[in-house]
């Protein structure tokens, strides 16, 4: 186990009817005006918008809005929010939504404290040194953006979907009321669940052999998600199931599973999935259901141990060699994705075979990446072919 320091400064208010608990925190922090950032109809349908605005009005806190944030959020929406902030009267950013909304809010919070273009942060031209405080209300669990310091945004002009990270981007407070997720479409529950599982897999499959304690926590979270997702498909308004889902989502990518790891995770599959989202608008969770099994099949023969351990810890696979257990675990994972009606091939995403080289070029950008195994551009191409 490697030396580590883990500090997560986000205060989480978890449970039913908890939005109102934001008011005293906003007032004690001297917040007089906020920028409300949200998506579309789902924010109203869940009741989150009504509760957020009622809380702000009751507390005497003014607000303006940036709405219509899309999945795979775009940099132009971030720039719109920054312009609203710089027009004056805003002390904090309040995302009301899922990961895309929180990511947009984080980028707005950072860009509002910078004189240049916010995309400079994503290209490495500038470094985030400060950001406006963020007070969030979660309506869709998946990315853990409500409790981490990461934001992922797409730029169609450069055909790049990439991330920023900074201690300044941790939300100060996040409200997680699982009942806001009762009205989510089934596909969003499925794809969000796949994203949660993928965040865990990126850690437990990174080849770090000194993190068994943390790996065991990851296996438990995966088992929970594999139990909860199918039950939520049939019972979308079951509060306890939603609460487990939301808690697993919070724990998957908040830094907890990176403690003691040498590399803090692999994330090759995420990078390859981002290209599918950027170029084709594919749902993030759907891309991961396609790419992770293909990535695993490409690498398991030379890296059988972490996959075999996954088989033992999640799927009760104990017979055979490490290589045999590894392959059986990958097949079991892929079968689960199919069982919950997640896509497992590029064809199901509507990708044409002749486009694979373009996608691979976008993902690799002439660079090598990866932790379990270093992927060269030619490896990336072969994984996409395997996923077809």
Tab-separated table of C-alpha atoms in Angstrom:
chain	number	residue	atom	x	y	z
A	1	UNK	CA	0.000	0.000	0.000
A	2	UNK	CA	1.290	3.420	-0.998
A	3	UNK	CA	1.466	6.467	1.255
A	4	UNK	CA	-1.550	8.702	0.794
A	5	UNK	CA	-3.434	11.734	2.004
A	6	UNK	CA	-7.164	11.782	1.427
A	7	UNK	CA	-9.127	14.936	2.098
A	8	UNK	CA	-12.636	15.467	0.814
A	9	UNK	CA	-14.005	18.807	2.020
A	10	UNK	CA	-17.530	18.461	0.603
A	11	UNK	CA	-20.239	18.367	3.253
A	12	UNK	CA	-22.983	15.938	2.188
A	13	UNK	CA	-26.574	16.395	3.344
A	14	UNK	CA	-28.211	13.058	2.525
A	15	UNK	CA	-31.865	12.144	2.774
A	16	UNK	CA	-35.487	13.087	2.208
A	17	UNK	CA	-36.597	16.719	2.197
A	18	UNK	CA	-33.109	18.075	2.864
A	19	UNK	CA	-32.871	20.938	0.344
A	20	UNK	CA	-34.109	23.387	2.974
A	21	UNK	CA	-30.995	22.622	5.040
A	22	UNK	CA	-28.937	24.526	2.464
A	23	UNK	CA	-30.439	27.879	3.468
A	24	UNK	CA	-28.640	28.385	6.799
A	25	UNK	CA	-25.356	27.321	5.234
A	26	UNK	CA	-25.720	29.804	2.401
A	27	UNK	CA	-26.638	32.581	4.814
A	28	UNK	CA	-23.804	31.807	7.221
A	29	UNK	CA	-21.370	31.933	4.301
A	30	UNK	CA	-22.663	35.358	3.324
A	31	UNK	CA	-24.144	34.270	-0.008
A	32	UNK	CA	-26.604	36.835	-1.349
A	33	UNK	CA	-26.953	35.744	-4.969
A	34	UNK	CA	-26.462	32.447	-6.804
A	35	UNK	CA	-26.383	31.212	-10.379
A	36	UNK	CA	-28.792	28.306	-10.671
A	37	UNK	CA	-27.498	25.784	-13.240
A	38	UNK	CA	-29.776	22.994	-14.434
A	39	UNK	CA	-30.841	20.879	-17.389
A	40	UNK	CA	-34.354	20.530	-18.705
A	41	UNK	CA	-37.741	19.040	-17.906
A	42	UNK	CA	-36.394	16.430	-15.494
A	43	UNK	CA	-35.365	19.133	-13.010
A	44	UNK	CA	-38.981	20.287	-12.794
A	45	UNK	CA	-40.498	16.795	-12.893
A	46	UNK	CA	-38.420	15.614	-9.933
A	47	UNK	CA	-39.484	18.583	-7.806
A	48	UNK	CA	-35.883	19.684	-7.306
A	49	UNK	CA	-36.310	23.036	-9.068
A	50	UNK	CA	-39.357	23.946	-6.999
A	51	UNK	CA	-37.642	23.059	-3.739
A	52	UNK	CA	-34.428	24.878	-4.681
A	53	UNK	CA	-36.170	28.113	-5.679
A	54	UNK	CA	-38.504	27.999	-2.678
A	55	UNK	CA	-35.488	27.615	-0.405
A	56	UNK	CA	-33.685	30.533	-2.042
A	57	UNK	CA	-36.733	32.786	-1.959
A	58	UNK	CA	-37.419	31.974	1.691
A	59	UNK	CA	-33.799	32.769	2.554
A	60	UNK	CA	-33.903	36.048	0.650
A	61	UNK	CA	-31.187	34.941	-1.769
A	62	UNK	CA	-31.483	36.182	-5.338
A	63	UNK	CA	-30.774	33.932	-8.304
A	64	UNK	CA	-30.362	33.952	-12.055
A	65	UNK	CA	-30.365	30.881	-14.269
A	66	UNK	CA	-28.437	28.931	-16.877
A	67	UNK	CA	-30.587	26.072	-18.094
A	68	UNK	CA	-30.746	23.438	-20.823
A	69	UNK	CA	-27.414	21.868	-19.871
A	70	UNK	CA	-27.105	18.707	-21.968
A	71	UNK	CA	-25.537	15.345	-21.274
A	72	UNK	CA	-21.900	15.524	-22.390
A	73	UNK	CA	-21.966	19.251	-21.496
A	74	UNK	CA	-20.561	21.807	-23.911
A	75	UNK	CA	-18.054	24.584	-23.329
A	76	UNK	CA	-20.394	27.203	-24.835
A	77	UNK	CA	-22.873	26.676	-21.995
A	78	UNK	CA	-20.011	27.198	-19.539
A	79	UNK	CA	-19.093	30.461	-21.255
A	80	UNK	CA	-22.723	31.558	-21.055
A	81	UNK	CA	-22.704	30.967	-17.303
A	82	UNK	CA	-19.453	32.852	-16.839
A	83	UNK	CA	-20.918	35.850	-18.655
A	84	UNK	CA	-23.912	35.778	-16.292
A	85	UNK	CA	-21.614	35.751	-13.261
A	86	UNK	CA	-19.424	38.563	-14.539
A	87	UNK	CA	-22.519	40.688	-15.116
A	88	UNK	CA	-22.696	40.914	-11.325
A	89	UNK	CA	-24.797	39.934	-8.317
A	90	UNK	CA	-23.637	36.312	-8.033
A	91	UNK	CA	-21.575	34.978	-5.133
A	92	UNK	CA	-21.927	31.219	-5.681
A	93	UNK	CA	-22.930	28.568	-8.201
A	94	UNK	CA	-25.794	26.147	-7.489
A	95	UNK	CA	-26.067	23.126	-9.787
A	96	UNK	CA	-29.413	21.321	-9.627
A	97	UNK	CA	-29.032	18.143	-11.636
A	98	UNK	CA	-26.689	15.263	-12.365
A	99	UNK	CA	-23.047	15.016	-13.317
A	100	UNK	CA	-23.264	17.117	-16.470
A	101	UNK	CA	-24.868	19.965	-14.539
A	102	UNK	CA	-22.350	19.739	-11.713
A	103	UNK	CA	-19.452	19.639	-14.192
A	104	UNK	CA	-20.801	22.691	-15.983
A	105	UNK	CA	-21.204	24.493	-12.675
A	106	UNK	CA	-17.624	23.700	-11.665
A	107	UNK	CA	-16.234	25.031	-14.921
A	108	UNK	CA	-18.341	28.185	-14.521
A	109	UNK	CA	-17.094	28.575	-10.951
A	110	UNK	CA	-13.466	28.414	-12.102
A	111	UNK	CA	-13.882	30.462	-15.261
A	112	UNK	CA	-15.633	33.239	-13.371
A	113	UNK	CA	-12.414	33.875	-11.455
A	114	UNK	CA	-10.210	33.994	-14.578
A	115	UNK	CA	-9.662	36.784	-17.076
A	116	UNK	CA	-8.975	34.506	-20.053
A	117	UNK	CA	-11.067	31.862	-21.801
A	118	UNK	CA	-12.140	28.983	-19.555
A	119	UNK	CA	-11.028	26.394	-22.147
A	120	UNK	CA	-7.450	27.358	-21.218
A	121	UNK	CA	-7.902	25.241	-18.092
A	122	UNK	CA	-8.833	22.182	-20.152
A	123	UNK	CA	-5.839	22.490	-22.484
A	124	UNK	CA	-3.334	23.143	-19.693
A	125	UNK	CA	-2.659	26.707	-20.819
A	126	UNK	CA	-3.800	28.007	-17.420
A	127	UNK	CA	-4.088	26.549	-13.926
A	128	UNK	CA	-7.098	26.903	-11.664
A	129	UNK	CA	-6.160	28.854	-8.544
A	130	UNK	CA	-9.602	29.788	-7.252
A	131	UNK	CA	-13.278	29.326	-7.969
A	132	UNK	CA	-16.605	30.543	-6.703
A	133	UNK	CA	-18.151	28.321	-4.008
A	134	UNK	CA	-20.513	25.587	-5.200
A	135	UNK	CA	-23.634	24.443	-3.344
A	136	UNK	CA	-25.251	21.579	-5.226
A	137	UNK	CA	-28.496	19.622	-5.327
A	138	UNK	CA	-28.115	16.199	-6.949
A	139	UNK	CA	-30.921	14.749	-9.065
A	140	UNK	CA	-29.101	11.895	-10.859
A	141	UNK	CA	-26.280	9.774	-9.421
A	142	UNK	CA	-23.518	8.560	-11.733
A	143	UNK	CA	-20.354	10.646	-11.920
A	144	UNK	CA	-19.715	11.452	-8.213
A	145	UNK	CA	-19.275	15.054	-9.362
A	146	UNK	CA	-21.284	16.063	-6.310
A	147	UNK	CA	-18.358	15.007	-4.099
A	148	UNK	CA	-15.225	15.312	-6.229
A	149	UNK	CA	-13.013	17.993	-7.751
A	150	UNK	CA	-13.343	16.945	-11.399
A	151	UNK	CA	-15.297	18.449	-14.289
A	152	UNK	CA	-15.579	16.954	-17.788
A	153	UNK	CA	-16.661	19.196	-20.674
A	154	UNK	CA	-16.790	18.819	-24.468
A	155	UNK	CA	-15.564	21.280	-27.094
A	156	UNK	CA	-16.999	20.503	-30.551
A	157	UNK	CA	-14.597	22.937	-32.233
A	158	UNK	CA	-11.572	20.883	-31.175
A	159	UNK	CA	-13.515	17.578	-31.076
A	160	UNK	CA	-12.224	17.049	-27.557
A	161	UNK	CA	-13.981	15.862	-24.417
A	162	UNK	CA	-11.632	16.263	-21.474
A	163	UNK	CA	-11.427	17.203	-17.818
A	164	UNK	CA	-10.136	19.706	-15.315
A	165	UNK	CA	-9.345	19.055	-11.680
A	166	UNK	CA	-8.508	21.316	-8.778
A	167	UNK	CA	-9.046	21.427	-5.006
A	168	UNK	CA	-11.041	24.603	-5.680
A	169	UNK	CA	-13.698	22.577	-7.526
A	170	UNK	CA	-14.985	20.510	-4.603
A	171	UNK	CA	-18.573	21.555	-3.891
A	172	UNK	CA	-18.792	23.173	-0.498
A	173	UNK	CA	-22.087	21.403	0.222
A	174	UNK	CA	-24.036	18.799	-1.773
A	175	UNK	CA	-27.601	17.778	-1.042
A	176	UNK	CA	-28.402	14.206	-2.056
A	177	UNK	CA	-32.120	13.480	-1.787
A	178	UNK	CA	-32.651	10.046	-3.389
A	179	UNK	CA	-36.340	10.782	-3.946
A	180	UNK	CA	-35.404	13.262	-6.703
A	181	UNK	CA	-34.309	10.216	-8.717
A	182	UNK	CA	-37.733	8.527	-8.664
A	183	UNK	CA	-38.641	10.098	-12.019
A	184	UNK	CA	-35.456	9.288	-13.917
A	185	UNK	CA	-35.957	7.430	-17.212
A	186	UNK	CA	-35.008	3.763	-17.010
A	187	UNK	CA	-32.134	4.254	-19.451
A	188	UNK	CA	-30.654	6.956	-17.256
A	189	UNK	CA	-30.819	4.675	-14.226
A	190	UNK	CA	-29.100	1.941	-16.237
A	191	UNK	CA	-26.402	4.125	-17.789
A	192	UNK	CA	-25.757	5.961	-14.539
A	193	UNK	CA	-25.361	2.602	-12.831
A	194	UNK	CA	-22.891	1.437	-15.477
A	195	UNK	CA	-20.889	4.631	-14.927
A	196	UNK	CA	-20.781	3.971	-11.192
A	197	UNK	CA	-19.595	0.399	-11.767
A	198	UNK	CA	-17.006	1.635	-14.274
A	199	UNK	CA	-15.562	4.135	-11.797
A	200	UNK	CA	-14.976	1.243	-9.423
A	201	UNK	CA	-13.563	-1.053	-12.097
A	202	UNK	CA	-11.081	1.615	-13.185
A	203	UNK	CA	-9.546	1.239	-9.722
A	204	UNK	CA	-9.782	-2.472	-8.928
A	205	UNK	CA	-8.501	-3.371	-12.400
A	206	UNK	CA	-5.482	-1.051	-12.429
A	207	UNK	CA	-3.063	-3.845	-11.465
A	208	UNK	CA	-2.145	-2.428	-8.052
A	209	UNK	CA	-1.409	-5.473	-5.910
A	210	UNK	CA	-1.064	-3.608	-2.605
A	211	UNK	CA	-4.637	-2.405	-2.223
A	212	UNK	CA	-6.624	-5.489	-1.287
A	213	UNK	CA	-8.545	-3.742	1.485
A	214	UNK	CA	-9.737	-1.002	-0.854
A	215	UNK	CA	-10.385	-3.522	-3.650
A	216	UNK	CA	-12.711	-5.421	-1.309
A	217	UNK	CA	-14.705	-2.226	-0.728
A	218	UNK	CA	-14.935	-1.851	-4.500
A	219	UNK	CA	-16.163	-5.407	-4.985
A	220	UNK	CA	-18.882	-4.815	-2.370
A	221	UNK	CA	-20.017	-1.669	-4.169
A	222	UNK	CA	-20.170	-3.509	-7.512
A	223	UNK	CA	-22.218	-6.329	-5.969
A	224	UNK	CA	-24.585	-3.734	-4.532
A	225	UNK	CA	-25.020	-2.027	-7.884
A	226	UNK	CA	-25.607	-5.344	-9.639
A	227	UNK	CA	-28.379	-6.068	-7.146
A	228	UNK	CA	-29.903	-2.597	-7.098
A	229	UNK	CA	-30.015	-1.672	-10.806
A	230	UNK	CA	-32.342	-4.530	-11.911
A	231	UNK	CA	-34.591	-3.931	-8.905
A	232	UNK	CA	-34.843	-0.217	-9.718
A	233	UNK	CA	-35.849	-1.007	-13.284
A	234	UNK	CA	-38.926	-2.715	-11.813
A	235	UNK	CA	-39.372	-0.421	-8.782
A	236	UNK	CA	-38.086	3.053	-9.730
A	237	UNK	CA	-39.694	4.763	-6.716
A	238	UNK	CA	-38.268	2.472	-4.041
A	239	UNK	CA	-36.554	4.954	-1.715
A	240	UNK	CA	-34.173	2.500	-0.055
A	241	UNK	CA	-32.962	1.189	-3.427
A	242	UNK	CA	-32.443	4.747	-4.678
A	243	UNK	CA	-30.571	5.578	-1.473
A	244	UNK	CA	-28.183	2.632	-1.920
A	245	UNK	CA	-27.669	3.577	-5.568
A	246	UNK	CA	-26.956	7.202	-4.647
A	247	UNK	CA	-24.573	6.270	-1.840
A	248	UNK	CA	-22.660	3.861	-4.081
A	249	UNK	CA	-22.475	6.585	-6.711
A	250	UNK	CA	-21.075	9.007	-4.155
A	251	UNK	CA	-18.431	6.548	-2.916
A	252	UNK	CA	-17.308	5.281	-6.323
A	253	UNK	CA	-15.446	8.382	-7.512
A	254	UNK	CA	-14.923	10.612	-4.472
A	255	UNK	CA	-11.314	9.514	-3.926
A	256	UNK	CA	-12.112	6.812	-1.368
A	257	UNK	CA	-11.232	3.916	-3.686
A	258	UNK	CA	-7.957	5.580	-4.691
A	259	UNK	CA	-6.503	5.540	-1.185
A	260	UNK	CA	-3.209	3.658	-1.056
A	261	UNK	CA	-3.091	3.058	-4.808
A	262	UNK	CA	0.030	3.923	-6.726
A	263	UNK	CA	-1.752	5.366	-9.761
A	264	UNK	CA	-5.239	6.125	-8.363
A	265	UNK	CA	-6.850	4.130	-11.180
A	266	UNK	CA	-6.509	3.426	-14.891
A	267	UNK	CA	-9.299	5.330	-16.728
A	268	UNK	CA	-8.304	4.177	-20.214
A	269	UNK	CA	-11.874	3.022	-20.823
A	270	UNK	CA	-13.206	6.414	-19.805
A	271	UNK	CA	-10.868	8.152	-22.231
A	272	UNK	CA	-11.960	5.862	-25.053
A	273	UNK	CA	-15.599	6.307	-24.119
A	274	UNK	CA	-15.242	10.094	-24.159
A	275	UNK	CA	-14.407	9.989	-27.865
A	276	UNK	CA	-17.646	8.147	-28.595
A	277	UNK	CA	-19.595	10.748	-26.632
A	278	UNK	CA	-17.783	13.642	-28.281
A	279	UNK	CA	-18.090	12.428	-31.860
A	280	UNK	CA	-21.482	10.703	-31.743
A	281	UNK	CA	-23.284	12.064	-28.679
A	282	UNK	CA	-23.472	8.593	-27.137
A	283	UNK	CA	-24.506	8.422	-23.486
A	284	UNK	CA	-21.442	8.189	-21.282
A	285	UNK	CA	-22.591	5.074	-19.428
A	286	UNK	CA	-23.481	3.367	-22.699
A	287	UNK	CA	-19.964	3.933	-24.038
A	288	UNK	CA	-18.464	2.366	-20.929
A	289	UNK	CA	-20.659	-0.740	-21.231
A	290	UNK	CA	-19.208	-1.176	-24.704
A	291	UNK	CA	-15.576	-0.282	-24.093
A	292	UNK	CA	-14.781	-1.809	-20.700
A	293	UNK	CA	-15.386	-5.460	-21.701
A	294	UNK	CA	-13.446	-4.940	-24.958
A	295	UNK	CA	-10.557	-3.287	-23.080
A	296	UNK	CA	-10.584	-6.180	-20.600
A	297	UNK	CA	-10.574	-8.857	-23.325
A	298	UNK	CA	-7.650	-7.155	-25.012
A	299	UNK	CA	-5.521	-7.096	-21.852
A	300	UNK	CA	-6.523	-9.997	-19.619
A	301	UNK	CA	-4.142	-12.671	-20.947
A	302	UNK	CA	-1.081	-10.696	-19.863
A	303	UNK	CA	-2.785	-9.175	-16.812
A	304	UNK	CA	-4.960	-11.980	-15.508
A	305	UNK	CA	-4.616	-11.406	-11.744
A	306	UNK	CA	-6.854	-8.320	-11.269
A	307	UNK	CA	-9.534	-9.806	-13.517
A	308	UNK	CA	-9.350	-13.148	-11.693
A	309	UNK	CA	-9.697	-11.339	-8.364
A	310	UNK	CA	-12.714	-9.507	-9.736
A	311	UNK	CA	-14.193	-12.875	-10.634
A	312	UNK	CA	-13.659	-14.161	-7.111
A	313	UNK	CA	-14.816	-11.008	-5.328
A	314	UNK	CA	-17.892	-10.208	-7.402
A	315	UNK	CA	-18.981	-13.283	-9.349
A	316	UNK	CA	-17.936	-16.151	-7.020
A	317	UNK	CA	-15.639	-17.629	-9.667
A	318	UNK	CA	-13.042	-19.783	-7.914
A	319	UNK	CA	-12.318	-22.700	-10.235
A	320	UNK	CA	-9.612	-22.723	-12.887
A	321	UNK	CA	-6.417	-20.833	-13.566
A	322	UNK	CA	-6.179	-17.068	-13.149
A	323	UNK	CA	-6.534	-16.683	-16.902
A	324	UNK	CA	-9.644	-18.864	-16.985
A	325	UNK	CA	-11.203	-17.037	-14.031
A	326	UNK	CA	-10.361	-13.711	-15.641
A	327	UNK	CA	-12.115	-14.553	-18.902
A	328	UNK	CA	-15.156	-15.906	-17.066
A	329	UNK	CA	-15.356	-12.684	-15.026
A	330	UNK	CA	-15.237	-10.526	-18.157
A	331	UNK	CA	-17.989	-12.615	-19.738
A	332	UNK	CA	-20.082	-12.326	-16.560
A	333	UNK	CA	-19.676	-8.538	-16.530
A	334	UNK	CA	-20.688	-8.300	-20.179
A	335	UNK	CA	-23.672	-10.580	-19.542
A	336	UNK	CA	-24.806	-8.287	-16.729
A	337	UNK	CA	-24.654	-5.257	-18.994
A	338	UNK	CA	-26.771	-7.121	-21.547
A	339	UNK	CA	-29.252	-8.194	-18.857
A	340	UNK	CA	-29.944	-4.563	-17.949
A	341	UNK	CA	-30.254	-3.644	-21.649
A	342	UNK	CA	-27.023	-1.678	-21.882
A	343	UNK	CA	-25.249	-1.876	-25.258
A	344	UNK	CA	-22.102	-3.993	-25.484
A	345	UNK	CA	-21.022	-3.326	-29.075
A	346	UNK	CA	-20.254	-0.256	-31.162
A	347	UNK	CA	-22.872	-1.445	-33.646
A	348	UNK	CA	-25.557	-0.972	-30.997
A	349	UNK	CA	-24.405	2.640	-30.622
A	350	UNK	CA	-24.916	3.135	-34.349
A	351	UNK	CA	-21.193	3.366	-35.081
A	352	UNK	CA	-20.077	2.367	-38.563
A	353	UNK	CA	-17.079	0.101	-38.980
A	354	UNK	CA	-15.413	2.550	-41.357
A	355	UNK	CA	-15.450	5.216	-38.605
A	356	UNK	CA	-13.372	3.214	-36.130
A	357	UNK	CA	-10.020	4.622	-37.227
A	358	UNK	CA	-11.290	8.185	-36.793
A	359	UNK	CA	-12.555	7.374	-33.299
A	360	UNK	CA	-9.256	5.741	-32.340
A	361	UNK	CA	-7.319	8.770	-33.556
A	362	UNK	CA	-9.519	11.063	-31.503
A	363	UNK	CA	-9.006	8.951	-28.377
A	364	UNK	CA	-5.248	8.439	-28.657
A	365	UNK	CA	-4.302	11.807	-30.171
A	366	UNK	CA	-0.907	10.270	-30.954
A	367	UNK	CA	-0.235	9.595	-27.264
A	368	UNK	CA	0.153	6.463	-25.182
A	369	UNK	CA	-1.887	6.095	-22.002
A	370	UNK	CA	-3.023	3.522	-19.476
A	371	UNK	CA	-1.951	2.103	-16.127
A	372	UNK	CA	-2.704	-1.633	-16.163
A	373	UNK	CA	-0.960	-1.706	-19.538
A	374	UNK	CA	0.326	1.150	-21.659
A	375	UNK	CA	-1.859	1.548	-24.728
A	376	UNK	CA	-0.232	2.806	-27.898
A	377	UNK	CA	-2.422	4.238	-30.670
A	378	UNK	CA	-2.410	0.867	-32.451
A	379	UNK	CA	-3.682	-0.826	-29.264
A	380	UNK	CA	-6.507	1.679	-28.991
A	381	UNK	CA	-7.527	0.893	-32.562
A	382	UNK	CA	-7.576	-2.835	-31.844
A	383	UNK	CA	-9.767	-2.351	-28.748
A	384	UNK	CA	-12.312	-0.399	-30.761
A	385	UNK	CA	-12.278	-3.150	-33.379
A	386	UNK	CA	-12.828	-5.717	-30.636
A	387	UNK	CA	-15.764	-3.645	-29.383
A	388	UNK	CA	-17.403	-3.572	-32.804
